[in-house]
Short mmCIF file of C-alpha atoms in Angstrom, two decimals:
data_model
loop_
_atom_site.label_atom_id
_atom_site.label_comp_id
_atom_site.label_asym_id
_atom_site.label_seq_id
_atom_site.Cartn_x
_atom_site.Cartn_y
_atom_site.Cartn_z
CA MET A 1 -82.91 88.62 100.41
CA ALA A 2 -80.70 86.30 98.34
CA GLY A 3 -82.11 85.47 94.95
CA ARG A 4 -84.41 88.51 94.76
CA PRO A 5 -83.71 90.72 91.75
CA ALA A 6 -82.44 94.16 92.62
CA ASN A 7 -84.75 95.84 90.14
CA ARG A 8 -88.28 94.49 90.02
CA ASP A 9 -89.64 96.58 87.15
CA ASN A 10 -88.72 96.24 83.49
CA ALA A 11 -86.35 99.20 83.36
CA PRO A 12 -82.67 98.24 83.71
CA ALA A 13 -80.70 99.67 86.60
CA PRO A 14 -78.49 102.63 85.57
CA GLU A 15 -75.25 100.62 85.61
CA VAL A 16 -76.91 97.92 83.47
CA ALA A 17 -78.14 100.40 80.88
CA HIS A 18 -74.58 101.60 80.25
CA TYR A 19 -73.18 98.29 79.06
CA THR A 20 -76.33 96.69 77.61
CA ARG A 21 -76.24 99.17 74.73
CA ALA A 22 -73.17 97.33 73.47
CA LEU A 23 -74.60 93.83 73.78
CA ALA A 24 -76.81 93.84 70.68
CA ASP A 25 -73.79 94.73 68.52
CA ILE A 26 -71.70 92.07 70.26
CA ALA A 27 -74.37 89.43 69.60
CA ARG A 28 -74.44 90.38 65.92
CA HIS A 29 -70.66 90.23 65.70
CA ALA A 30 -70.47 86.81 67.40
CA VAL A 31 -71.03 84.85 64.18
CA HIS A 32 -68.07 86.62 62.50
CA ALA A 33 -65.86 86.07 65.53
CA ASP A 34 -66.77 82.37 65.58
CA ARG A 35 -65.68 82.10 61.95
CA GLN A 36 -62.45 83.89 62.90
CA GLU A 37 -63.23 86.66 60.44
CA SER A 38 -62.58 89.29 63.10
CA PRO A 39 -61.51 89.11 66.77
CA ILE A 40 -63.57 89.98 69.83
CA ASP A 41 -60.99 92.49 71.07
CA ASP A 42 -63.14 95.54 70.29
CA ASP A 43 -66.15 93.90 71.96
CA VAL A 44 -64.21 93.34 75.18
CA HIS A 45 -62.67 96.80 75.22
CA ARG A 46 -66.04 98.40 74.51
CA LEU A 47 -67.67 96.60 77.44
CA LEU A 48 -64.85 97.45 79.84
CA SER A 49 -65.03 101.11 78.83
CA THR A 50 -68.58 101.25 80.22
CA SER A 51 -69.70 101.09 83.83
CA LEU A 52 -68.84 97.38 83.72
CA GLY A 53 -65.13 98.27 83.85
CA ARG A 54 -65.68 100.28 87.01
CA MET A 55 -67.74 97.45 88.50
CA ALA A 56 -64.84 95.05 87.84
CA ILE A 57 -62.46 97.29 89.79
CA ASP A 58 -65.01 97.68 92.58
CA TYR A 59 -65.24 93.90 92.72
CA ALA A 60 -61.47 93.68 93.18
CA GLU A 61 -61.81 95.97 96.17
CA HIS A 62 -64.92 94.21 97.48
CA CYS A 63 -64.65 93.07 101.10
CA GLY A 64 -67.96 91.30 101.57
CA ARG A 65 -70.01 94.44 102.14
CA ASP A 66 -71.71 95.24 98.84
CA GLY A 67 -74.30 92.62 97.97
CA GLN A 68 -75.82 94.88 95.32
CA LEU A 69 -72.51 94.96 93.43
CA ILE A 70 -72.34 91.15 93.41
CA LEU A 71 -75.92 90.73 92.14
CA SER A 72 -75.24 93.36 89.48
CA LEU A 73 -72.14 91.49 88.33
CA ALA A 74 -74.06 88.19 88.22
CA GLY A 75 -76.67 89.85 86.02
CA ALA A 76 -73.98 91.40 83.83
CA LEU A 77 -72.26 88.07 83.25
CA ARG A 78 -75.58 86.45 82.34
CA ARG A 79 -76.37 89.17 79.83
CA ILE A 80 -72.88 89.05 78.30
CA GLY A 81 -73.09 85.25 78.01
CA ARG A 82 -76.44 85.71 76.31
CA ALA A 83 -74.76 87.96 73.72
CA ASP A 84 -71.57 85.92 73.18
CA LEU A 85 -70.16 83.19 75.41
CA SER A 86 -66.62 83.83 74.15
CA VAL A 87 -66.76 87.47 75.19
CA GLY A 88 -68.25 86.33 78.49
CA ARG A 89 -65.30 83.98 79.02
CA ILE A 90 -62.82 86.85 78.63
CA ILE A 91 -64.80 89.22 80.85
CA GLU A 92 -65.12 86.53 83.55
CA GLY A 93 -61.35 85.97 83.42
CA HIS A 94 -60.79 89.71 83.79
CA LEU A 95 -63.03 89.79 86.87
CA ASN A 96 -61.26 86.74 88.31
CA ALA A 97 -57.80 88.24 87.82
CA LEU A 98 -58.70 91.59 89.37
CA ARG A 99 -60.36 89.81 92.29
CA LEU A 100 -57.16 87.83 92.95
CA ILE A 101 -55.12 91.03 92.85
CA GLY A 102 -57.57 92.67 95.23
CA LEU A 103 -57.46 89.71 97.61
CA TYR A 104 -53.75 88.96 97.67
CA GLY A 105 -51.91 91.95 96.24
CA ASP A 106 -49.97 94.42 98.34
CA GLN A 107 -50.89 98.08 98.23
CA ALA A 108 -48.41 98.89 95.45
CA GLN A 109 -49.72 96.04 93.29
CA LYS A 110 -53.31 97.09 93.83
CA ARG A 111 -52.55 100.71 92.93
CA ARG A 112 -50.61 99.83 89.82
CA PHE A 113 -52.69 97.06 88.30
CA LEU A 114 -56.13 98.34 89.20
CA ALA A 115 -55.07 101.66 87.68
CA SER A 116 -53.98 99.76 84.55
CA ALA A 117 -57.41 98.12 84.41
CA GLY A 118 -59.01 101.55 84.67
CA GLU A 119 -56.91 102.68 81.71
CA GLY A 120 -58.10 99.80 79.52
CA ALA A 121 -55.75 96.89 80.24
CA VAL A 122 -57.43 93.48 80.03
CA PHE A 123 -56.47 90.78 82.53
CA GLY A 124 -56.97 87.03 82.64
CA VAL A 125 -56.12 83.95 84.70
CA TRP A 126 -54.07 81.13 83.19
CA GLY A 127 -54.02 78.02 85.35
CA ALA A 128 -53.81 75.00 83.02
CA ASP A 129 -50.24 73.79 82.54
CA GLY A 130 -48.83 72.61 79.25
CA PRO A 131 -46.61 69.54 78.80
CA SER A 132 -43.93 71.32 80.86
CA PRO A 133 -45.62 72.93 83.91
CA VAL A 134 -44.73 76.51 84.69
CA GLU A 135 -42.05 76.71 87.37
CA ILE A 136 -40.52 79.66 89.18
CA SER A 137 -36.99 79.88 90.51
CA ALA A 138 -34.70 82.57 91.88
CA ALA A 139 -32.58 84.54 89.42
CA ALA A 140 -30.02 87.29 89.78
CA SER A 141 -30.69 90.84 90.95
CA GLY A 142 -33.95 90.19 92.79
CA GLN A 143 -35.63 88.65 89.76
CA SER A 144 -37.44 85.36 89.44
CA ARG A 145 -37.13 83.21 86.33
CA LEU A 146 -39.95 81.23 84.78
CA SER A 147 -39.99 78.12 82.64
CA GLY A 148 -42.69 75.93 81.15
CA SER A 149 -45.95 76.79 79.41
CA LYS A 150 -49.69 77.23 79.86
CA ARG A 151 -52.38 75.74 77.67
CA PHE A 152 -55.99 76.88 77.18
CA ALA A 153 -54.62 80.40 77.75
CA SER A 154 -57.56 82.56 76.68
CA GLY A 155 -57.19 86.01 75.20
CA LEU A 156 -53.89 85.65 73.36
CA GLY A 157 -53.17 88.96 71.65
CA LEU A 158 -55.84 90.67 73.76
CA LEU A 159 -54.66 90.42 77.36
CA SER A 160 -52.12 92.83 78.77
CA PHE A 161 -51.50 90.80 81.94
CA ALA A 162 -52.30 87.30 83.16
CA VAL A 163 -52.41 86.03 86.72
CA VAL A 164 -50.50 82.77 86.38
CA THR A 165 -49.91 79.76 88.64
CA ALA A 166 -46.33 78.47 88.94
CA ARG A 167 -44.70 75.77 91.04
CA ASP A 168 -41.80 76.83 93.23
CA GLY A 169 -38.89 74.68 94.31
CA ASP A 170 -40.82 73.29 97.27
CA GLY A 171 -43.80 72.25 95.16
CA HIS A 172 -46.07 75.07 96.32
CA VAL A 173 -48.31 76.96 93.91
CA GLN A 174 -47.31 80.60 93.58
CA LEU A 175 -49.40 83.27 91.87
CA LEU A 176 -47.67 85.91 89.78
CA ILE A 177 -48.70 88.71 87.46
CA ALA A 178 -47.06 88.18 84.07
CA GLU A 179 -46.88 90.20 80.90
CA ALA A 180 -49.20 88.46 78.44
CA SER A 181 -48.83 90.56 75.31
CA ASP A 182 -45.64 89.14 73.74
CA PRO A 183 -46.79 87.64 70.39
CA GLU A 184 -43.63 85.53 70.16
CA ARG A 185 -44.66 83.54 73.24
CA GLY A 186 -48.27 82.84 72.24
CA ASN A 187 -49.30 80.04 69.89
CA LEU A 188 -52.85 79.78 68.56
CA SER A 189 -52.18 76.86 66.21
CA SER A 190 -53.37 74.28 68.75
CA TRP A 191 -56.74 75.99 69.27
CA LYS A 192 -59.10 74.07 66.96
CA PRO A 193 -62.12 73.24 69.15
CA SER A 194 -65.70 72.91 67.97
CA GLY A 195 -66.81 75.71 70.32
CA MET A 196 -65.48 78.86 71.99
CA ARG A 197 -63.29 79.49 68.96
CA ALA A 198 -63.38 83.25 69.36
CA THR A 199 -61.64 83.22 72.76
CA ALA A 200 -58.25 83.21 70.97
CA SER A 201 -56.95 80.54 73.32
CA GLY A 202 -53.81 78.49 72.94
CA ASP A 203 -50.36 77.91 74.38
CA PHE A 204 -48.10 80.49 75.98
CA THR A 205 -44.48 79.74 76.84
CA PHE A 206 -42.69 81.31 79.79
CA ASP A 207 -39.26 79.81 79.14
CA GLY A 208 -36.58 82.34 80.09
CA MET A 209 -39.01 85.02 81.24
CA ASP A 210 -37.72 87.02 84.19
CA ILE A 211 -40.12 88.83 86.47
CA PRO A 212 -39.38 91.16 89.38
CA VAL A 213 -40.30 90.28 92.94
CA SER A 214 -42.96 92.99 92.72
CA ARG A 215 -44.92 90.69 90.36
CA ILE A 216 -45.21 87.86 92.91
CA LEU A 217 -48.82 87.83 94.09
CA GLY A 218 -49.54 86.72 97.65
CA ASP A 219 -48.13 83.85 99.66
CA PRO A 220 -47.59 80.34 98.28
CA ASP A 221 -50.79 78.30 97.88
CA VAL A 222 -53.23 81.21 98.38
CA TYR A 223 -54.74 80.43 94.98
CA MET A 224 -56.65 77.45 96.39
CA ARG A 225 -57.88 79.32 99.45
CA GLU A 226 -61.61 79.21 100.03
CA PRO A 227 -64.17 80.63 99.74
CA TYR A 228 -62.53 82.31 96.75
CA PHE A 229 -61.27 79.32 94.70
CA GLU A 230 -64.17 76.94 94.15
CA GLY A 231 -66.47 79.58 95.60
CA GLY A 232 -65.72 81.83 92.63
CA ILE A 233 -67.15 79.47 90.03
CA TRP A 234 -70.47 81.30 90.25
CA ARG A 235 -68.94 83.75 87.76
CA TYR A 236 -68.48 81.32 84.89
CA ALA A 237 -71.76 79.58 85.78
CA ALA A 238 -73.44 82.95 85.26
CA VAL A 239 -71.98 83.23 81.75
CA GLN A 240 -73.07 79.68 80.95
CA LEU A 241 -76.59 80.42 82.13
CA GLY A 242 -76.63 83.33 79.72
CA GLY A 243 -75.93 80.85 76.92
CA LEU A 244 -79.00 78.83 77.91
CA GLU A 245 -81.06 82.02 77.97
CA ALA A 246 -79.90 82.84 74.44
CA LEU A 247 -80.90 79.40 73.18
CA THR A 248 -84.23 79.62 75.00
CA GLU A 249 -84.95 82.97 73.35
CA ILE A 250 -84.32 81.40 69.94
CA ALA A 251 -86.71 78.56 70.81
CA ARG A 252 -89.34 80.98 72.16
CA ARG A 253 -89.28 83.01 68.96
CA HIS A 254 -89.44 79.83 66.89
CA VAL A 255 -92.67 78.86 68.65
CA ARG A 256 -94.14 82.36 68.66
CA ASP A 257 -93.37 83.21 65.02
CA ARG A 258 -94.78 79.91 63.80
CA LYS A 259 -97.81 80.16 66.10
CA LEU A 260 -97.02 76.80 67.68
CA SER A 261 -97.86 77.63 71.28
CA GLY A 262 -101.29 76.03 70.90
CA ASP A 263 -99.60 72.66 70.38
CA GLY A 264 -99.28 70.93 73.74
CA ASN A 265 -95.86 69.44 72.96
CA PHE A 266 -94.35 72.79 72.04
CA ALA A 267 -96.02 74.53 74.98
CA ARG A 268 -94.64 71.96 77.42
CA ARG A 269 -91.12 72.32 76.06
CA ILE A 270 -91.22 76.11 76.29
CA ALA A 271 -92.48 75.81 79.87
CA ASP A 272 -89.62 73.43 80.70
CA LEU A 273 -87.11 75.87 79.24
CA ALA A 274 -88.58 78.73 81.26
CA ILE A 275 -88.33 76.62 84.43
CA GLY A 276 -84.70 75.76 83.69
CA CYS A 277 -83.68 79.38 83.08
CA GLU A 278 -85.45 80.70 86.16
CA THR A 279 -84.23 77.88 88.38
CA GLY A 280 -80.67 78.59 87.26
CA ARG A 281 -81.05 82.31 87.93
CA LEU A 282 -82.38 81.73 91.44
CA TRP A 283 -79.55 79.32 92.26
CA LEU A 284 -77.01 81.78 90.81
CA GLU A 285 -78.19 84.85 92.70
CA SER A 286 -78.47 82.99 95.97
CA ALA A 287 -75.04 81.39 95.53
CA CYS A 288 -73.09 84.53 94.72
CA ASP A 289 -74.84 86.48 97.47
CA ARG A 290 -73.90 83.84 100.05
CA VAL A 291 -70.31 83.16 99.07
CA GLU A 292 -69.32 86.80 98.51
CA THR A 293 -70.46 87.82 101.99
CA ALA A 294 -67.91 88.38 104.76
CA GLY A 295 -67.54 85.25 106.86
CA ALA A 296 -68.45 82.82 104.09
CA GLY A 297 -66.91 79.38 104.51
CA GLN A 298 -67.06 75.81 103.29
CA ASN A 299 -70.82 75.62 103.72
CA GLU A 300 -71.26 78.48 101.25
CA VAL A 301 -68.70 76.96 98.87
CA ALA A 302 -70.76 73.75 98.83
CA TYR A 303 -73.81 75.83 97.94
CA VAL A 304 -71.95 77.38 94.99
CA LEU A 305 -70.85 73.94 93.79
CA LEU A 306 -74.44 72.73 93.89
CA ALA A 307 -75.53 75.87 92.03
CA ARG A 308 -72.97 75.14 89.32
CA GLU A 309 -74.31 71.58 89.10
CA ALA A 310 -77.91 72.84 88.86
CA ILE A 311 -77.01 75.31 86.12
CA GLU A 312 -75.08 72.71 84.15
CA ARG A 313 -78.04 70.35 84.41
CA ALA A 314 -80.41 73.09 83.25
CA CYS A 315 -78.14 73.83 80.28
CA VAL A 316 -77.76 70.20 79.20
CA GLU A 317 -81.46 69.45 79.58
CA GLY A 318 -82.33 72.72 77.88
CA MET A 319 -80.19 71.94 74.84
CA THR A 320 -81.90 68.54 74.51
CA ILE A 321 -85.31 70.22 74.61
CA ILE A 322 -84.27 72.81 72.03
CA ASP A 323 -82.88 70.15 69.71
CA ARG A 324 -86.26 68.41 69.71
CA LEU A 325 -88.22 71.65 69.49
CA ILE A 326 -86.41 73.19 66.51
CA GLY A 327 -85.16 69.99 64.95
CA ALA A 328 -82.43 69.40 62.39
CA ALA A 329 -82.50 72.98 61.11
CA SER A 330 -80.67 74.16 64.23
CA PHE A 331 -77.61 72.04 63.35
CA PHE A 332 -76.76 74.01 60.23
CA ASP A 333 -74.01 76.59 60.68
CA THR A 334 -76.35 79.26 59.31
CA HIS A 335 -78.75 78.77 62.24
CA PRO A 336 -78.06 80.95 65.32
CA ALA A 337 -78.56 78.03 67.70
CA ASP A 338 -75.68 76.06 66.19
CA ARG A 339 -72.87 78.36 67.34
CA ILE A 340 -74.35 78.95 70.77
CA ARG A 341 -74.87 75.21 71.32
CA ARG A 342 -71.26 74.46 70.30
CA ASP A 343 -69.91 77.18 72.56
CA LEU A 344 -72.03 76.15 75.52
CA LEU A 345 -71.25 72.44 75.21
CA PHE A 346 -67.54 73.23 75.22
CA TYR A 347 -67.71 75.82 78.01
CA LEU A 348 -69.63 73.51 80.33
CA ARG A 349 -66.73 71.04 80.36
CA GLN A 350 -64.71 72.76 83.07
CA ALA A 351 -61.99 70.88 84.93
CA ASN A 352 -62.80 68.23 87.54
CA LEU A 353 -66.58 68.41 87.35
CA ASP A 354 -67.01 65.10 89.17
CA GLY A 355 -64.70 66.31 91.92
CA LYS A 356 -66.77 69.45 92.37
CA ALA A 357 -69.98 67.46 92.62
CA HIS A 358 -68.37 65.05 95.07
CA ALA A 359 -67.13 67.88 97.30
CA ALA A 360 -70.60 69.42 97.42
CA ALA A 361 -72.25 66.08 98.19
CA HIS A 362 -69.73 65.30 100.93
CA SER A 363 -70.33 68.65 102.61
CA TYR A 364 -74.09 68.24 102.35
CA ALA A 365 -74.05 64.69 103.74
CA ALA A 366 -71.75 65.61 106.62
CA SER A 367 -73.81 68.56 107.85
CA ASP A 368 -75.50 68.41 111.25
CA ALA A 369 -78.30 70.69 110.03
CA ALA A 370 -81.62 69.27 108.91
CA VAL A 371 -82.44 69.15 105.21
CA GLY A 372 -84.21 72.38 104.40
CA ASP A 373 -82.47 74.31 107.17
CA MET A 374 -78.83 73.96 106.14
CA TRP A 375 -78.55 77.29 104.33
CA ARG A 376 -81.30 79.24 106.04
#
């Protein structure tokens, strides 16, 4: 049943136990990464060297048959987001890139790049264009030539490969698998946000880069194909929910350690936080289970969009509650809530949020099914 946890006792499932051992260290390191004292590269590589790396490859090969894998990945992304949202952003991008290769790659591409992932290569997806959009044109000797740049390119200096969108001469969007490790092409100087500092994001120029035809991924415009485009946003929503869980744990300990639970105001706020976290988890598990099942369509995509909206709402409302519960102390950079709040506020601002909400509302309003029966 969608939304039901796979493991109902307190012991983690075997695949969870493998990577959760690393999460406490990653959470401790997060403050240093945020201050740019040391990168998150080792954190990412350590996670992908556990069973999580194998799960990512299995996800690339997933054909709508393994619901347990999807629920396990949703739980993994939540737990990683709880430890460090920046690490979660990179891991989610890795999953996204491998999924696109699994969906649209030919057999040679799948063999090569999934094998590279198994050997430790980190992948990402770069979709946001810079001032000059990335374009692809024919070049000599069966090569294609790129021009333009990407912005908000996460994982500079960490990624081996990036799945990149480029416009062809007819205006179509073409996916390609590009080398992402050239330090001369990456520029971190523009990355000065208040949150998600540790993602090592910035600009990456493709001017003059030639790629072989074997790096072209799928047909033109497959990138926007549903249910995999908007339907895949459950992955980053899972990481974001983990950020809310981390803040809620800080608030819970604040109340417990100060013996404030007998105060009705504090008790109510903790109850509201618990409701927000659990509501988000139920939406998440139901959404990923539905959209990652064979035969999923626009109805399931609408459900994912609503789940994203519900999780964002839970996060925003939860941060407001936590601000009132802990007070001004949580806004000092020495307080653990400060970094997580900054990261979560930034991460929640994904592209075209109003458009996503509108698409979900339109689908819901246009349905012939009765309210309460639409997704049963």
